[in-house]
Amino acid sequence: MKTANDVLNGYVILIDKPLTWSSFQAVNKLKYILKHRFDLPKKFKIGHAGTLDPLATGLLIICTGKFTKRITEIQAKPKEYTGTFFIGATTPSYDLETEIDQTFPTTHINEDLIRKTATQFLGEIDQKPPVFSAIKKDGIRLYEHARAGVEVEIASRKTTIYEFEITRINLPEIDFRVVCSKGTYIRSLAFDFGKAMNSGSHLTVLRRTKIGDYHVQNALTPEEFEKTILNPEATA
């Protein structure tokens, strides 16, 4: 990326999204950097290929110019995540956005049960999105219903888990790596995983590591990206 035409003709930017940042914030930050560095039109095209929650980190793919037409194609690619489940407790949001609302027994849980349970989720599964999600119901986002205390019926949807690897067990924490299809909610997977073991679970750490062939190892933080754009010789 060297000129304004490069940006407008189309560019794919790999960003390592920081914790607490929304995907919208990350896009706006890059839009500001690019607009001022290359004196671009105010409404030049830029967008991301798949939202990451503020409490998640990792790969956010941002497309500019004509490459925004590729967003749908990129979003459809399989995604890889790593993270941590906390076993024995649930939260309404299925993650750390809300406080623990219920606790469950864990004395019956051992490594054998954990690994056998993981295999139950391989392949096509039915999954309900979290009540704290951006999906709309009756024109209102689910998290708005949830924060208002309104209960809504959420339909389950088909999703596919291609790989589900347990990488560390140190109860109450379990680390995992998951490769899944578009539309999979890892928060819901955490909740369902605990339920399948006759206990409870919620997500405490989440990092997206891959989308298709794009890897977070090749991504820059917004701060690193800004330094690269403003002073490209420094990274030459």
PDB file of C-alpha atoms in Angstrom:
ATOM      1  CA  MET A   1       0.000   0.000   0.000  1.00  0.00           C
ATOM      2  CA  LYS A   2       1.844   3.086  -1.248  1.00  0.00           C
ATOM      3  CA  THR A   3      -0.702   5.436  -2.786  1.00  0.00           C
ATOM      4  CA  ALA A   4      -4.311   6.571  -2.525  1.00  0.00           C
ATOM      5  CA  ASN A   5      -5.061   4.536  -5.651  1.00  0.00           C
ATOM      6  CA  ASP A   6      -3.833   1.392  -3.900  1.00  0.00           C
ATOM      7  CA  VAL A   7      -6.394   1.951  -1.143  1.00  0.00           C
ATOM      8  CA  LEU A   8      -9.220   2.811  -3.530  1.00  0.00           C
ATOM      9  CA  ASN A   9      -8.469  -0.025  -5.959  1.00  0.00           C
ATOM     10  CA  GLY A  10      -8.665  -2.475  -3.111  1.00  0.00           C
ATOM     11  CA  TYR A  11      -6.592  -3.712  -0.213  1.00  0.00           C
ATOM     12  CA  VAL A  12      -6.945  -6.464   2.400  1.00  0.00           C
ATOM     13  CA  ILE A  13      -5.578  -5.441   5.796  1.00  0.00           C
ATOM     14  CA  LEU A  14      -5.038  -7.961   8.593  1.00  0.00           C
ATOM     15  CA  ILE A  15      -5.541  -6.433  12.025  1.00  0.00           C
ATOM     16  CA  ASP A  16      -4.927  -8.032  15.423  1.00  0.00           C
ATOM     17  CA  LYS A  17      -7.857  -6.499  17.279  1.00  0.00           C
ATOM     18  CA  PRO A  18      -7.046  -5.475  20.859  1.00  0.00           C
ATOM     19  CA  LEU A  19      -9.131  -6.488  23.860  1.00  0.00           C
ATOM     20  CA  THR A  20     -12.151  -4.199  24.583  1.00  0.00           C
ATOM     21  CA  TRP A  21     -12.097  -2.690  21.077  1.00  0.00           C
ATOM     22  CA  SER A  22     -15.228  -3.198  18.994  1.00  0.00           C
ATOM     23  CA  SER A  23     -14.815  -4.204  15.358  1.00  0.00           C
ATOM     24  CA  PHE A  24     -16.486  -0.886  14.468  1.00  0.00           C
ATOM     25  CA  GLN A  25     -13.814   0.994  16.436  1.00  0.00           C
ATOM     26  CA  ALA A  26     -11.036  -0.836  14.604  1.00  0.00           C
ATOM     27  CA  VAL A  27     -12.524  -0.008  11.191  1.00  0.00           C
ATOM     28  CA  ASN A  28     -12.986   3.637  12.170  1.00  0.00           C
ATOM     29  CA  LYS A  29      -9.394   3.858  13.414  1.00  0.00           C
ATOM     30  CA  LEU A  30      -8.035   2.544  10.109  1.00  0.00           C
ATOM     31  CA  LYS A  31     -10.400   4.755   8.137  1.00  0.00           C
ATOM     32  CA  TYR A  32      -9.080   7.800   9.982  1.00  0.00           C
ATOM     33  CA  ILE A  33      -5.432   6.761   9.448  1.00  0.00           C
ATOM     34  CA  LEU A  34      -5.861   6.050   5.737  1.00  0.00           C
ATOM     35  CA  LYS A  35      -8.013   9.101   5.028  1.00  0.00           C
ATOM     36  CA  HIS A  36      -5.483  11.485   6.547  1.00  0.00           C
ATOM     37  CA  ARG A  37      -2.381   9.726   5.218  1.00  0.00           C
ATOM     38  CA  PHE A  38      -3.592   9.585   1.608  1.00  0.00           C
ATOM     39  CA  ASP A  39      -6.085  12.494   1.570  1.00  0.00           C
ATOM     40  CA  LEU A  40      -8.924  10.157   0.604  1.00  0.00           C
ATOM     41  CA  PRO A  41     -12.565  11.101   0.003  1.00  0.00           C
ATOM     42  CA  LYS A  42     -14.603  11.164   3.218  1.00  0.00           C
ATOM     43  CA  LYS A  43     -16.816   8.276   2.069  1.00  0.00           C
ATOM     44  CA  PHE A  44     -14.196   5.935   0.627  1.00  0.00           C
ATOM     45  CA  LYS A  45     -15.191   2.279   1.036  1.00  0.00           C
ATOM     46  CA  ILE A  46     -13.890   0.298   4.003  1.00  0.00           C
ATOM     47  CA  GLY A  47     -15.381  -2.552   6.037  1.00  0.00           C
ATOM     48  CA  HIS A  48     -14.570  -5.682   8.008  1.00  0.00           C
ATOM     49  CA  ALA A  49     -15.152  -9.322   7.085  1.00  0.00           C
ATOM     50  CA  GLY A  50     -16.605 -10.727  10.298  1.00  0.00           C
ATOM     51  CA  THR A  51     -17.302  -9.119  13.664  1.00  0.00           C
ATOM     52  CA  LEU A  52     -15.245  -9.859  16.768  1.00  0.00           C
ATOM     53  CA  ASP A  53     -16.798  -9.127  20.171  1.00  0.00           C
ATOM     54  CA  PRO A  54     -15.067  -6.446  22.291  1.00  0.00           C
ATOM     55  CA  LEU A  55     -13.993  -9.146  24.789  1.00  0.00           C
ATOM     56  CA  ALA A  56     -12.297 -11.152  22.013  1.00  0.00           C
ATOM     57  CA  THR A  57      -8.927 -10.466  20.425  1.00  0.00           C
ATOM     58  CA  GLY A  58      -7.335 -11.573  17.202  1.00  0.00           C
ATOM     59  CA  LEU A  59      -7.793 -11.549  13.471  1.00  0.00           C
ATOM     60  CA  LEU A  60     -10.035  -8.889  11.989  1.00  0.00           C
ATOM     61  CA  ILE A  61      -9.898  -8.642   8.192  1.00  0.00           C
ATOM     62  CA  ILE A  62     -10.509  -5.150   6.861  1.00  0.00           C
ATOM     63  CA  CYS A  63     -11.090  -4.495   3.161  1.00  0.00           C
ATOM     64  CA  THR A  64     -10.815  -1.173   1.359  1.00  0.00           C
ATOM     65  CA  GLY A  65     -12.044   0.178  -1.956  1.00  0.00           C
ATOM     66  CA  LYS A  66     -13.078  -2.377  -4.581  1.00  0.00           C
ATOM     67  CA  PHE A  67     -12.005  -5.233  -2.277  1.00  0.00           C
ATOM     68  CA  THR A  68     -15.054  -4.556  -0.080  1.00  0.00           C
ATOM     69  CA  LYS A  69     -16.871  -6.664  -2.690  1.00  0.00           C
ATOM     70  CA  ARG A  70     -14.889  -9.639  -1.346  1.00  0.00           C
ATOM     71  CA  ILE A  71     -16.217  -9.290   2.204  1.00  0.00           C
ATOM     72  CA  THR A  72     -19.041 -11.812   1.741  1.00  0.00           C
ATOM     73  CA  GLU A  73     -16.620 -14.319   0.215  1.00  0.00           C
ATOM     74  CA  ILE A  74     -14.127 -13.932   3.091  1.00  0.00           C
ATOM     75  CA  GLN A  75     -16.865 -14.137   5.743  1.00  0.00           C
ATOM     76  CA  ALA A  76     -17.925 -17.525   4.386  1.00  0.00           C
ATOM     77  CA  LYS A  77     -14.520 -19.100   5.033  1.00  0.00           C
ATOM     78  CA  PRO A  78     -13.917 -21.395   8.050  1.00  0.00           C
ATOM     79  CA  LYS A  79     -12.624 -19.683  11.170  1.00  0.00           C
ATOM     80  CA  GLU A  80     -10.227 -20.853  13.877  1.00  0.00           C
ATOM     81  CA  TYR A  81     -10.443 -19.747  17.504  1.00  0.00           C
ATOM     82  CA  THR A  82      -8.543 -20.467  20.683  1.00  0.00           C
ATOM     83  CA  GLY A  83      -9.692 -19.655  24.172  1.00  0.00           C
ATOM     84  CA  THR A  84     -10.751 -20.738  27.642  1.00  0.00           C
ATOM     85  CA  PHE A  85     -13.966 -22.110  29.151  1.00  0.00           C
ATOM     86  CA  PHE A  86     -14.632 -21.691  32.881  1.00  0.00           C
ATOM     87  CA  ILE A  87     -16.416 -24.819  34.088  1.00  0.00           C
ATOM     88  CA  GLY A  88     -18.990 -24.832  36.885  1.00  0.00           C
ATOM     89  CA  ALA A  89     -20.699 -21.477  36.357  1.00  0.00           C
ATOM     90  CA  THR A  90     -22.771 -19.654  33.743  1.00  0.00           C
ATOM     91  CA  THR A  91     -23.436 -16.011  32.926  1.00  0.00           C
ATOM     92  CA  PRO A  92     -26.427 -14.560  31.012  1.00  0.00           C
ATOM     93  CA  SER A  93     -24.135 -13.421  28.182  1.00  0.00           C
ATOM     94  CA  TYR A  94     -22.195 -16.735  28.176  1.00  0.00           C
ATOM     95  CA  ASP A  95     -18.983 -14.741  28.701  1.00  0.00           C
ATOM     96  CA  LEU A  96     -17.503 -12.088  31.016  1.00  0.00           C
ATOM     97  CA  GLU A  97     -19.779  -9.270  29.841  1.00  0.00           C
ATOM     98  CA  THR A  98     -22.200 -10.180  32.650  1.00  0.00           C
ATOM     99  CA  GLU A  99     -21.806 -11.579  36.162  1.00  0.00           C
ATOM    100  CA  ILE A 100     -22.166 -15.251  37.137  1.00  0.00           C
ATOM    101  CA  ASP A 101     -25.850 -16.114  37.634  1.00  0.00           C
ATOM    102  CA  GLN A 102     -25.645 -19.848  38.419  1.00  0.00           C
ATOM    103  CA  THR A 103     -23.098 -22.326  39.736  1.00  0.00           C
ATOM    104  CA  PHE A 104     -23.003 -26.074  39.114  1.00  0.00           C
ATOM    105  CA  PRO A 105     -21.234 -29.167  40.490  1.00  0.00           C
ATOM    106  CA  THR A 106     -17.925 -30.172  38.889  1.00  0.00           C
ATOM    107  CA  THR A 107     -16.739 -33.060  41.075  1.00  0.00           C
ATOM    108  CA  HIS A 108     -17.897 -35.572  38.454  1.00  0.00           C
ATOM    109  CA  ILE A 109     -15.898 -33.934  35.664  1.00  0.00           C
ATOM    110  CA  ASN A 110     -12.611 -35.535  34.626  1.00  0.00           C
ATOM    111  CA  GLU A 111     -10.360 -35.498  31.568  1.00  0.00           C
ATOM    112  CA  ASP A 112     -12.086 -38.477  29.966  1.00  0.00           C
ATOM    113  CA  LEU A 113     -15.519 -36.831  30.210  1.00  0.00           C
ATOM    114  CA  ILE A 114     -14.165 -33.545  28.875  1.00  0.00           C
ATOM    115  CA  ARG A 115     -12.577 -35.118  25.804  1.00  0.00           C
ATOM    116  CA  LYS A 116     -15.579 -37.359  25.090  1.00  0.00           C
ATOM    117  CA  THR A 117     -17.913 -34.359  25.359  1.00  0.00           C
ATOM    118  CA  ALA A 118     -15.821 -32.412  22.848  1.00  0.00           C
ATOM    119  CA  THR A 119     -16.353 -35.133  20.230  1.00  0.00           C
ATOM    120  CA  GLN A 120     -20.143 -34.724  20.580  1.00  0.00           C
ATOM    121  CA  PHE A 121     -19.906 -31.289  18.990  1.00  0.00           C
ATOM    122  CA  LEU A 122     -18.021 -32.305  15.860  1.00  0.00           C
ATOM    123  CA  GLY A 123     -19.909 -31.984  12.579  1.00  0.00           C
ATOM    124  CA  GLU A 124     -23.167 -30.148  11.940  1.00  0.00           C
ATOM    125  CA  ILE A 125     -24.900 -29.051  15.140  1.00  0.00           C
ATOM    126  CA  ASP A 126     -27.937 -27.012  16.167  1.00  0.00           C
ATOM    127  CA  GLN A 127     -26.899 -23.913  18.079  1.00  0.00           C
ATOM    128  CA  LYS A 128     -28.852 -21.070  19.668  1.00  0.00           C
ATOM    129  CA  PRO A 129     -27.178 -17.653  19.513  1.00  0.00           C
ATOM    130  CA  PRO A 130     -26.589 -15.966  22.887  1.00  0.00           C
ATOM    131  CA  VAL A 131     -29.317 -13.625  24.135  1.00  0.00           C
ATOM    132  CA  PHE A 132     -26.563 -10.998  24.297  1.00  0.00           C
ATOM    133  CA  SER A 133     -25.864 -10.868  20.558  1.00  0.00           C
ATOM    134  CA  ALA A 134     -26.399  -8.440  17.693  1.00  0.00           C
ATOM    135  CA  ILE A 135     -28.935 -10.623  15.868  1.00  0.00           C
ATOM    136  CA  LYS A 136     -32.246  -8.818  15.375  1.00  0.00           C
ATOM    137  CA  LYS A 137     -35.615 -10.057  16.636  1.00  0.00           C
ATOM    138  CA  ASP A 138     -38.655  -7.988  15.673  1.00  0.00           C
ATOM    139  CA  GLY A 139     -36.307  -5.288  14.406  1.00  0.00           C
ATOM    140  CA  ILE A 140     -34.448  -4.988  17.723  1.00  0.00           C
ATOM    141  CA  ARG A 141     -31.045  -6.483  18.502  1.00  0.00           C
ATOM    142  CA  LEU A 142     -31.119  -9.353  20.989  1.00  0.00           C
ATOM    143  CA  TYR A 143     -28.752  -7.637  23.413  1.00  0.00           C
ATOM    144  CA  GLU A 144     -31.159  -4.683  23.585  1.00  0.00           C
ATOM    145  CA  HIS A 145     -34.004  -7.051  24.506  1.00  0.00           C
ATOM    146  CA  ALA A 146     -31.749  -8.718  27.090  1.00  0.00           C
ATOM    147  CA  ARG A 147     -30.641  -5.466  28.708  1.00  0.00           C
ATOM    148  CA  ALA A 148     -34.270  -4.360  28.904  1.00  0.00           C
ATOM    149  CA  GLY A 149     -35.149  -7.609  30.663  1.00  0.00           C
ATOM    150  CA  VAL A 150     -37.390  -8.769  27.817  1.00  0.00           C
ATOM    151  CA  GLU A 151     -37.395 -12.516  27.180  1.00  0.00           C
ATOM    152  CA  VAL A 152     -37.534 -13.537  23.514  1.00  0.00           C
ATOM    153  CA  GLU A 153     -37.664 -16.911  21.827  1.00  0.00           C
ATOM    154  CA  ILE A 154     -34.449 -17.536  19.902  1.00  0.00           C
ATOM    155  CA  ALA A 155     -34.492 -20.044  17.061  1.00  0.00           C
ATOM    156  CA  SER A 156     -31.589 -22.459  16.766  1.00  0.00           C
ATOM    157  CA  ARG A 157     -29.521 -22.518  13.598  1.00  0.00           C
ATOM    158  CA  LYS A 158     -27.279 -25.020  11.858  1.00  0.00           C
ATOM    159  CA  THR A 159     -23.535 -24.578  12.212  1.00  0.00           C
ATOM    160  CA  THR A 160     -20.546 -26.849  11.683  1.00  0.00           C
ATOM    161  CA  ILE A 161     -17.623 -27.633  13.986  1.00  0.00           C
ATOM    162  CA  TYR A 162     -14.797 -29.026  11.851  1.00  0.00           C
ATOM    163  CA  GLU A 163     -12.244 -29.421  14.660  1.00  0.00           C
ATOM    164  CA  PHE A 164     -12.584 -29.197  18.447  1.00  0.00           C
ATOM    165  CA  GLU A 165      -9.336 -29.777  20.336  1.00  0.00           C
ATOM    166  CA  ILE A 166      -8.907 -29.564  24.104  1.00  0.00           C
ATOM    167  CA  THR A 167      -5.419 -28.113  24.594  1.00  0.00           C
ATOM    168  CA  ARG A 168      -5.220 -27.703  28.383  1.00  0.00           C
ATOM    169  CA  ILE A 169      -7.212 -28.941  31.369  1.00  0.00           C
ATOM    170  CA  ASN A 170      -6.731 -27.212  34.709  1.00  0.00           C
ATOM    171  CA  LEU A 171     -10.203 -27.161  36.235  1.00  0.00           C
ATOM    172  CA  PRO A 172     -12.153 -24.992  36.457  1.00  0.00           C
ATOM    173  CA  GLU A 173     -10.414 -23.851  33.248  1.00  0.00           C
ATOM    174  CA  ILE A 174     -10.294 -25.685  29.931  1.00  0.00           C
ATOM    175  CA  ASP A 175      -8.361 -24.324  26.958  1.00  0.00           C
ATOM    176  CA  PHE A 176      -9.497 -25.201  23.447  1.00  0.00           C
ATOM    177  CA  ARG A 177      -8.950 -24.738  19.728  1.00  0.00           C
ATOM    178  CA  VAL A 178     -11.970 -24.758  17.421  1.00  0.00           C
ATOM    179  CA  VAL A 179     -12.315 -24.608  13.636  1.00  0.00           C
ATOM    180  CA  CYS A 180     -15.884 -23.795  12.644  1.00  0.00           C
ATOM    181  CA  SER A 181     -18.189 -22.461   9.950  1.00  0.00           C
ATOM    182  CA  LYS A 182     -19.534 -18.960   9.531  1.00  0.00           C
ATOM    183  CA  GLY A 183     -22.147 -18.011  12.115  1.00  0.00           C
ATOM    184  CA  THR A 184     -20.799 -20.148  14.956  1.00  0.00           C
ATOM    185  CA  TYR A 185     -20.968 -18.544  18.402  1.00  0.00           C
ATOM    186  CA  ILE A 186     -18.118 -19.756  20.602  1.00  0.00           C
ATOM    187  CA  ARG A 187     -19.968 -18.311  23.614  1.00  0.00           C
ATOM    188  CA  SER A 188     -22.879 -20.623  22.848  1.00  0.00           C
ATOM    189  CA  LEU A 189     -20.453 -23.504  22.413  1.00  0.00           C
ATOM    190  CA  ALA A 190     -19.092 -22.770  25.900  1.00  0.00           C
ATOM    191  CA  PHE A 191     -22.606 -22.800  27.385  1.00  0.00           C
ATOM    192  CA  ASP A 192     -23.641 -25.978  25.553  1.00  0.00           C
ATOM    193  CA  PHE A 193     -20.373 -27.705  26.449  1.00  0.00           C
ATOM    194  CA  GLY A 194     -20.960 -27.203  30.152  1.00  0.00           C
ATOM    195  CA  LYS A 195     -24.564 -28.329  29.845  1.00  0.00           C
ATOM    196  CA  ALA A 196     -23.503 -31.498  28.016  1.00  0.00           C
ATOM    197  CA  MET A 197     -21.357 -32.398  31.039  1.00  0.00           C
ATOM    198  CA  ASN A 198     -24.301 -31.851  33.439  1.00  0.00           C
ATOM    199  CA  SER A 199     -22.672 -28.682  34.686  1.00  0.00           C
ATOM    200  CA  GLY A 200     -22.266 -25.116  33.495  1.00  0.00           C
ATOM    201  CA  SER A 201     -19.659 -23.174  31.578  1.00  0.00           C
ATOM    202  CA  HIS A 202     -18.910 -19.730  30.224  1.00  0.00           C
ATOM    203  CA  LEU A 203     -16.265 -18.219  27.955  1.00  0.00           C
ATOM    204  CA  THR A 204     -13.476 -16.234  29.639  1.00  0.00           C
ATOM    205  CA  VAL A 205     -10.900 -15.905  26.825  1.00  0.00           C
ATOM    206  CA  LEU A 206     -11.381 -15.851  23.052  1.00  0.00           C
ATOM    207  CA  ARG A 207      -8.919 -15.205  20.245  1.00  0.00           C
ATOM    208  CA  ARG A 208      -9.568 -15.595  16.522  1.00  0.00           C
ATOM    209  CA  THR A 209      -6.452 -16.982  14.899  1.00  0.00           C
ATOM    210  CA  LYS A 210      -7.496 -17.742  11.311  1.00  0.00           C
ATOM    211  CA  ILE A 211     -10.101 -16.969   8.656  1.00  0.00           C
ATOM    212  CA  GLY A 212      -9.567 -19.240   5.666  1.00  0.00           C
ATOM    213  CA  ASP A 213      -5.874 -18.921   4.771  1.00  0.00           C
ATOM    214  CA  TYR A 214      -5.478 -15.586   6.571  1.00  0.00           C
ATOM    215  CA  HIS A 215      -3.577 -15.933   9.880  1.00  0.00           C
ATOM    216  CA  VAL A 216      -3.285 -13.579  12.844  1.00  0.00           C
ATOM    217  CA  GLN A 217       0.497 -14.125  12.796  1.00  0.00           C
ATOM    218  CA  ASN A 218       0.539 -11.874   9.739  1.00  0.00           C
ATOM    219  CA  ALA A 219      -1.653  -9.202  11.328  1.00  0.00           C
ATOM    220  CA  LEU A 220      -0.734  -5.842  12.872  1.00  0.00           C
ATOM    221  CA  THR A 221      -2.260  -4.111  15.856  1.00  0.00           C
ATOM    222  CA  PRO A 222      -3.938  -0.778  14.986  1.00  0.00           C
ATOM    223  CA  GLU A 223      -0.972   0.986  16.599  1.00  0.00           C
ATOM    224  CA  GLU A 224       1.542  -0.988  14.510  1.00  0.00           C
ATOM    225  CA  PHE A 225      -0.485  -0.339  11.373  1.00  0.00           C
ATOM    226  CA  GLU A 226      -0.499   3.394  12.053  1.00  0.00           C
ATOM    227  CA  LYS A 227       3.282   3.449  12.511  1.00  0.00           C
ATOM    228  CA  THR A 228       3.741   1.486   9.282  1.00  0.00           C
ATOM    229  CA  ILE A 229       1.532   3.843   7.284  1.00  0.00           C
ATOM    230  CA  LEU A 230       2.951   7.041   8.717  1.00  0.00           C
ATOM    231  CA  ASN A 231       6.567   5.881   8.567  1.00  0.00           C
ATOM    232  CA  PRO A 232       6.892   3.006   6.046  1.00  0.00           C
ATOM    233  CA  GLU A 233      10.706   3.326   5.950  1.00  0.00           C
ATOM    234  CA  ALA A 234      10.852   2.243   9.584  1.00  0.00           C
ATOM    235  CA  THR A 235       9.596  -1.232   8.652  1.00  0.00           C
ATOM    236  CA  ALA A 236      11.525  -1.569   5.395  1.00  0.00           C
TER     237      ALA A 236
END
